[in-house]
CSV table of C-alpha atoms in Angstrom, one decimal:
chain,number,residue,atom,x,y,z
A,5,UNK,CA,82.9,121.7,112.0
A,6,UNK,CA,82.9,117.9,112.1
A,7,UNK,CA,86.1,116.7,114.3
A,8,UNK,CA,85.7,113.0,114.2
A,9,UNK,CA,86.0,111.6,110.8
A,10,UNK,CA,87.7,109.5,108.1
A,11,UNK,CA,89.4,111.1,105.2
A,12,UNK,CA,90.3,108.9,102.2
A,13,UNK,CA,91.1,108.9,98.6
A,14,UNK,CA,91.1,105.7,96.0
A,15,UNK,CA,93.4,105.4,92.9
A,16,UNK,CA,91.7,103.4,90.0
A,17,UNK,CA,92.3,101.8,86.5
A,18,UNK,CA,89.5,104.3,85.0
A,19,UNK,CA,86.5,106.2,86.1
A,20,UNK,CA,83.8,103.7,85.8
A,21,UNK,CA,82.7,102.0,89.0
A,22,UNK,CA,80.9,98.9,87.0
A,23,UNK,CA,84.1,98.5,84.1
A,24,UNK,CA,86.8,99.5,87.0
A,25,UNK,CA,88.9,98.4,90.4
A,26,UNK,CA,90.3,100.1,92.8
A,27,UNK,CA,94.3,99.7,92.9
A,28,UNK,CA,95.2,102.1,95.9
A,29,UNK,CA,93.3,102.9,99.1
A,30,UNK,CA,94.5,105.7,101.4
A,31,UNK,CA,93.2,107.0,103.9
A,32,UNK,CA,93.7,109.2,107.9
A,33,UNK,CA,91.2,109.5,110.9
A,34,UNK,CA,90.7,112.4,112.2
A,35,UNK,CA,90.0,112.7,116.1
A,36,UNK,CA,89.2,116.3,117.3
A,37,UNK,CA,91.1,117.5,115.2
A,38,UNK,CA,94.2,115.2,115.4
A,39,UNK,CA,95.2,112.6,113.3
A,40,UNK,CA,94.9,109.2,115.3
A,41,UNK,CA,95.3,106.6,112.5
A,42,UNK,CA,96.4,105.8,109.1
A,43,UNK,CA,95.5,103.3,106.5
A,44,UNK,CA,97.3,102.8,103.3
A,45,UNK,CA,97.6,99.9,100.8
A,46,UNK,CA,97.6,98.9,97.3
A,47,UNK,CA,95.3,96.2,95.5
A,48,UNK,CA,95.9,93.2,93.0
A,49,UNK,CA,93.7,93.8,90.3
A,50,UNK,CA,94.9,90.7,88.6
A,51,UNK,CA,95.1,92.8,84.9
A,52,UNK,CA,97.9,94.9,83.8
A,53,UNK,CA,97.5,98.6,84.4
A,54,UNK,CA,97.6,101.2,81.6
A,55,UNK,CA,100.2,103.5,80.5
A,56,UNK,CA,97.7,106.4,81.0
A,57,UNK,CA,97.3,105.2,84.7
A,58,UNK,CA,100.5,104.4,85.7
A,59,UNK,CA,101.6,107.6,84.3
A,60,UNK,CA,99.6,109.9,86.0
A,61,UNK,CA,99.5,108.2,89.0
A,62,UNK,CA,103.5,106.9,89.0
A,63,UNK,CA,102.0,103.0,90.3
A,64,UNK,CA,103.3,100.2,88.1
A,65,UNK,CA,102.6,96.7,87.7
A,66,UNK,CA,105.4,95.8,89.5
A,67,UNK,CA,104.3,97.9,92.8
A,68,UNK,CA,100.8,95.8,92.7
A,69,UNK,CA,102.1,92.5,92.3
A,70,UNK,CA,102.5,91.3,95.9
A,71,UNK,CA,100.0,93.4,97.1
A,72,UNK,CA,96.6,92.0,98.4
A,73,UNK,CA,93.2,91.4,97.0
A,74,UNK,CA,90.1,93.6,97.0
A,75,UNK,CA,88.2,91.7,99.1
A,76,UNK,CA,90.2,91.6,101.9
A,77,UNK,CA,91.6,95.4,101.7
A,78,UNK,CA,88.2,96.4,101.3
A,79,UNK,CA,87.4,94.6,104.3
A,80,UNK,CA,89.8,96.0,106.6
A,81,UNK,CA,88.8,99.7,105.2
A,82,UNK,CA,85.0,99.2,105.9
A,83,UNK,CA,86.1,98.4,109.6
A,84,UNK,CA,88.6,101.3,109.6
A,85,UNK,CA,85.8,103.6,108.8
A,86,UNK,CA,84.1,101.9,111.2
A,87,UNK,CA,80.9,104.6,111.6
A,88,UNK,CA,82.6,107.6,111.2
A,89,UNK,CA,81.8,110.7,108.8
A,90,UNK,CA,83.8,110.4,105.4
A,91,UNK,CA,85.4,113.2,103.8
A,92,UNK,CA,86.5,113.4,100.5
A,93,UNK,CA,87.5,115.4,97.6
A,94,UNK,CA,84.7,115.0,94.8
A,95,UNK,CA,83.9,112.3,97.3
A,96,UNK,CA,80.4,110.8,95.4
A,97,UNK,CA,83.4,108.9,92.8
A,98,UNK,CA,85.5,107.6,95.7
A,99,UNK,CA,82.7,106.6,97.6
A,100,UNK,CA,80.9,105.0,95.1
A,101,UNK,CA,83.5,102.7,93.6
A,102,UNK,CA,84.2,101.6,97.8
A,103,UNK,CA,80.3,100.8,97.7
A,104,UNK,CA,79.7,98.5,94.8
A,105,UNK,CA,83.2,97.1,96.1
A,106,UNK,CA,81.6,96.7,99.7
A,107,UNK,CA,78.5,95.5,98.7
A,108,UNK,CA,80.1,92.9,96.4
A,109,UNK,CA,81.1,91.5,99.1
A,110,UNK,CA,78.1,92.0,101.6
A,111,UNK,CA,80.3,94.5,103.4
A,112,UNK,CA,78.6,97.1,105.2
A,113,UNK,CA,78.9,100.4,103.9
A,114,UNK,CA,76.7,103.7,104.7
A,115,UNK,CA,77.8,106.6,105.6
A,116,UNK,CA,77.3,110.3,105.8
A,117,UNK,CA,79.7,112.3,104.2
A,118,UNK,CA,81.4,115.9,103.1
A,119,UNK,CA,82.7,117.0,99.9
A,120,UNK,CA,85.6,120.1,100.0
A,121,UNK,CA,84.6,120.0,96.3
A,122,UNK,CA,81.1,121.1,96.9
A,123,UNK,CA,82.6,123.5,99.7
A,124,UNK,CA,85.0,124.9,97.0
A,125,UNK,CA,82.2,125.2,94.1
A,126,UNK,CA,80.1,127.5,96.5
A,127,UNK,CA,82.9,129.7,98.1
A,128,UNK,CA,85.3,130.1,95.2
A,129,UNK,CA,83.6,130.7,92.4
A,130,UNK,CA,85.8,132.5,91.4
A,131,UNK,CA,88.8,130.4,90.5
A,132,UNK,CA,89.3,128.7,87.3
A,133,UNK,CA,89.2,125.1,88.9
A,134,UNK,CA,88.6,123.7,92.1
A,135,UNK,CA,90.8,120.8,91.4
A,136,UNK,CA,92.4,119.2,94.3
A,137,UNK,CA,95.6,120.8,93.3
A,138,UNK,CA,94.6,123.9,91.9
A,139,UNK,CA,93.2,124.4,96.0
A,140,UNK,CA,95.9,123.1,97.4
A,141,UNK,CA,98.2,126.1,95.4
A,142,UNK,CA,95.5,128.7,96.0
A,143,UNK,CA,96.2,128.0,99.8
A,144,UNK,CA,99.8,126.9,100.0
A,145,UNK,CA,99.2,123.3,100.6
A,146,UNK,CA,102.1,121.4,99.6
A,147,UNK,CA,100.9,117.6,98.2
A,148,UNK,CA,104.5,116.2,97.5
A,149,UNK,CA,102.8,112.9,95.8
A,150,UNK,CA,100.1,114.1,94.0
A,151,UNK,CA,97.5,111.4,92.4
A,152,UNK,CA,98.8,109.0,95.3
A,153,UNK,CA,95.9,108.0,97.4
A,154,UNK,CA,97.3,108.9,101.0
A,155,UNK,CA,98.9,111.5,99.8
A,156,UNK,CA,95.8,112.9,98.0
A,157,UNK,CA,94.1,112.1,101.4
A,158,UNK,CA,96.6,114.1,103.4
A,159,UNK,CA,96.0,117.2,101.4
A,160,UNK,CA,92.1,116.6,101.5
A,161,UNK,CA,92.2,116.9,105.4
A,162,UNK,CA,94.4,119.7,105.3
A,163,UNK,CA,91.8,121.5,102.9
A,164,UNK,CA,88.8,120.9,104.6
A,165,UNK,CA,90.6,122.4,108.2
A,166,UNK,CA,91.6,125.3,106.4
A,167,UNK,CA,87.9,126.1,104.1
A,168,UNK,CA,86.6,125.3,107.5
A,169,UNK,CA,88.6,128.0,109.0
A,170,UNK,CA,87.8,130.5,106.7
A,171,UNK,CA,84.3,129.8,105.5
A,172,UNK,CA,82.3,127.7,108.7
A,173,UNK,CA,80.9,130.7,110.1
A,174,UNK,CA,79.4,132.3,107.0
A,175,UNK,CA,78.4,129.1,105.4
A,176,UNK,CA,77.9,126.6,108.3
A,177,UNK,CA,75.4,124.6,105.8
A,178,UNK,CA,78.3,123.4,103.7
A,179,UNK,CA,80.3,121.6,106.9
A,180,UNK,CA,77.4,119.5,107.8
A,181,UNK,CA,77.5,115.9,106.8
A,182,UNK,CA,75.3,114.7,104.3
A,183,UNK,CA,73.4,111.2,104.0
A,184,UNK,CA,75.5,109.4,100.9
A,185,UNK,CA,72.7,107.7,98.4
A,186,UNK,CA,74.3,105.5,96.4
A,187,UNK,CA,73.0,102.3,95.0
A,188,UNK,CA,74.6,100.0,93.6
A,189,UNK,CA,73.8,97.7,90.5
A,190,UNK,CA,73.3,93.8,91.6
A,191,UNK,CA,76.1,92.3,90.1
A,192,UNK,CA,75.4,87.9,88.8
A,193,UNK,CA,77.8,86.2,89.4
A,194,UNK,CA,79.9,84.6,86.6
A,195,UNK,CA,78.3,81.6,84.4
A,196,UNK,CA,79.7,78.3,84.4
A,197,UNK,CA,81.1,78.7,81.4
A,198,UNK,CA,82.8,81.7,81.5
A,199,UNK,CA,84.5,80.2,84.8
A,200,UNK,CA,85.6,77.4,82.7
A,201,UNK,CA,86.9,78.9,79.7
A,202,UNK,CA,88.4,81.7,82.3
A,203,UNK,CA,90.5,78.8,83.6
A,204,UNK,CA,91.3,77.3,80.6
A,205,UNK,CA,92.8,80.5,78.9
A,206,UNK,CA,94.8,80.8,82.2
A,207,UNK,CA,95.9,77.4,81.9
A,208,UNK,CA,97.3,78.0,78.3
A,209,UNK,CA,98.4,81.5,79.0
A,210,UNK,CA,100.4,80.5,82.3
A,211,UNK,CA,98.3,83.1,84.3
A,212,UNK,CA,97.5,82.2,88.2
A,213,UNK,CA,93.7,81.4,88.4
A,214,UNK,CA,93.4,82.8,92.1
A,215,UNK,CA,90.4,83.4,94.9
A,216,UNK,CA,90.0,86.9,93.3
A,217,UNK,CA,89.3,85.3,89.8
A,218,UNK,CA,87.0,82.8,92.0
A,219,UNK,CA,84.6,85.5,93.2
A,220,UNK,CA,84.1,87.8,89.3
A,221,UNK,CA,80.8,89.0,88.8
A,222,UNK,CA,79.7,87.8,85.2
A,223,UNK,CA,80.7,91.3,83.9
A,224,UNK,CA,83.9,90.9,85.5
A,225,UNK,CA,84.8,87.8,83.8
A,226,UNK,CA,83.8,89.3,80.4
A,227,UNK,CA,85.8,92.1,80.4
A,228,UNK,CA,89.0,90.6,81.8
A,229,UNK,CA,88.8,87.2,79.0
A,230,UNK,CA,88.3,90.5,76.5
A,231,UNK,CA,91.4,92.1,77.6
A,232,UNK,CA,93.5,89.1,78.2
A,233,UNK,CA,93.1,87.9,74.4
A,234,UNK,CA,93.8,91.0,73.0
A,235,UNK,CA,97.0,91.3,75.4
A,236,UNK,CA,98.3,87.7,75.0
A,237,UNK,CA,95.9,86.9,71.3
A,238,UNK,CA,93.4,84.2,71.0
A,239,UNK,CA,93.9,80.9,72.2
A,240,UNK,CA,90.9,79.8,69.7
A,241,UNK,CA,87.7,80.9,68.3
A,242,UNK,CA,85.3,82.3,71.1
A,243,UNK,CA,82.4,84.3,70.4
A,244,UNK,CA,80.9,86.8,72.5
A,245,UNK,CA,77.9,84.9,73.3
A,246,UNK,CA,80.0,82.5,75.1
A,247,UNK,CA,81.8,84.9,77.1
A,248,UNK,CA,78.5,86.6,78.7
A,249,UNK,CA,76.0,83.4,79.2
């Protein structure tokens, strides 16, 4: 078993990596066994969250208002991680959207990595799911914030110890770190003239036009002029065209 490692878990506004941002980043490091160091912290994603997300993960609005931008939180997690092995439960969709995040950013970020969800999907066939919590209660791990990303984290490192315990010796294949292959999509950076209608609308809505709105990829800046007119209506006539050259 692997006793150095990361183990971290993201909260996002929706499941797509190239239409959605990460809003929570949690994360522990594990050192022989031991937890040595913690990381923790919510993300602006300059758009309002919805009721779907907030509900199942209980973060408002209101939590992520003060809280920093992407770039920079993803900047301190890439050096947290430093060169460590990541763990992860279904880790390929937490490790990619920290990728195309990273690499937006020309952060580094490669790394070899375990999944307790591939663990659980060889030696518990068995059971009915091999959710997160569906483990946790087949073991007795109590999650008191489930869907919160440290939290979610927590109970990750506590599952891999104890599938570790139980299953290393007769499956050793499935604790060995594998090389994660993911690449991402080059993003282009937004037009000129989606920058300058992206300001105007801010202008007329009364929304901050910050750094993070500085560095949107042109799909970026199409989806969030998209969902800002239908939240606060058209300012005037603007076809698609416009919004994408």
């Amino acid at each position: 078993m692997v006793k150095d490692y990361v183990v971290f878990d993201l909260e996002t506004t929706g499941l797509s990596p190239d239409k959605d941002t990460i809003i929570e980043i949690g994360a522990l490091k594990v050192i022989q066994g031991k937890v040595a160091d913690r990381f923790s912290e919510f993300i602006n994603p300059h758009q309002k969250l919805t009721q779907q997300i907030s509900e199942l993960t209980g973060i408002t609005d209101d939590m992520l208002a003060g809280a920093r931008n992407l770039q920079v939180v993803v900047g301190d997690f890439v050096d947290f991680c430093e060169d460590y092995v990541v763990v992860g439960h279904n880790l390929g969709f937490d490790y990619r959207f920290t990728k195309m995040a990273a690499e937006k950013y020309h952060l580094p970020f490669e790394h070899e990595g375990i999944d307790t969800l591939k663990i659980a999907k060889t030696v518990h066939k068995d059971l009915p799911s091999r959710s997160l919590g569906a483990l946790c209660e087949h073991y007795g791990i109590i999650n008191s914030s489930a869907h919160r990303a440290y939290h979610d984290a927590l109970a990750t490192a506590k599952l891999y110890q104890t599938l570790a315990h139980y299953f290393e010796t007769s499956e050793p294949k499935l604790f060995v770190p594998e090389k994660m292959s993911f690449k991402a999509k080059k993003q282009q950076p937004m037009t000129k003239k989606q920058k300058a209608y992206l300001k105007d609308l801010c202008k007329y809505h009364k929304i901050e036009f910050n750094d993070a709105m500085e560095q949107m990829t042109m799909s970026e800046a199409s989806r969030w002029i998209d969902k800002t007119i239908l939240q606060y209506g058209r300012m005037k006539r603007f076809n698609r065209s416009d919004r994408n050259e």
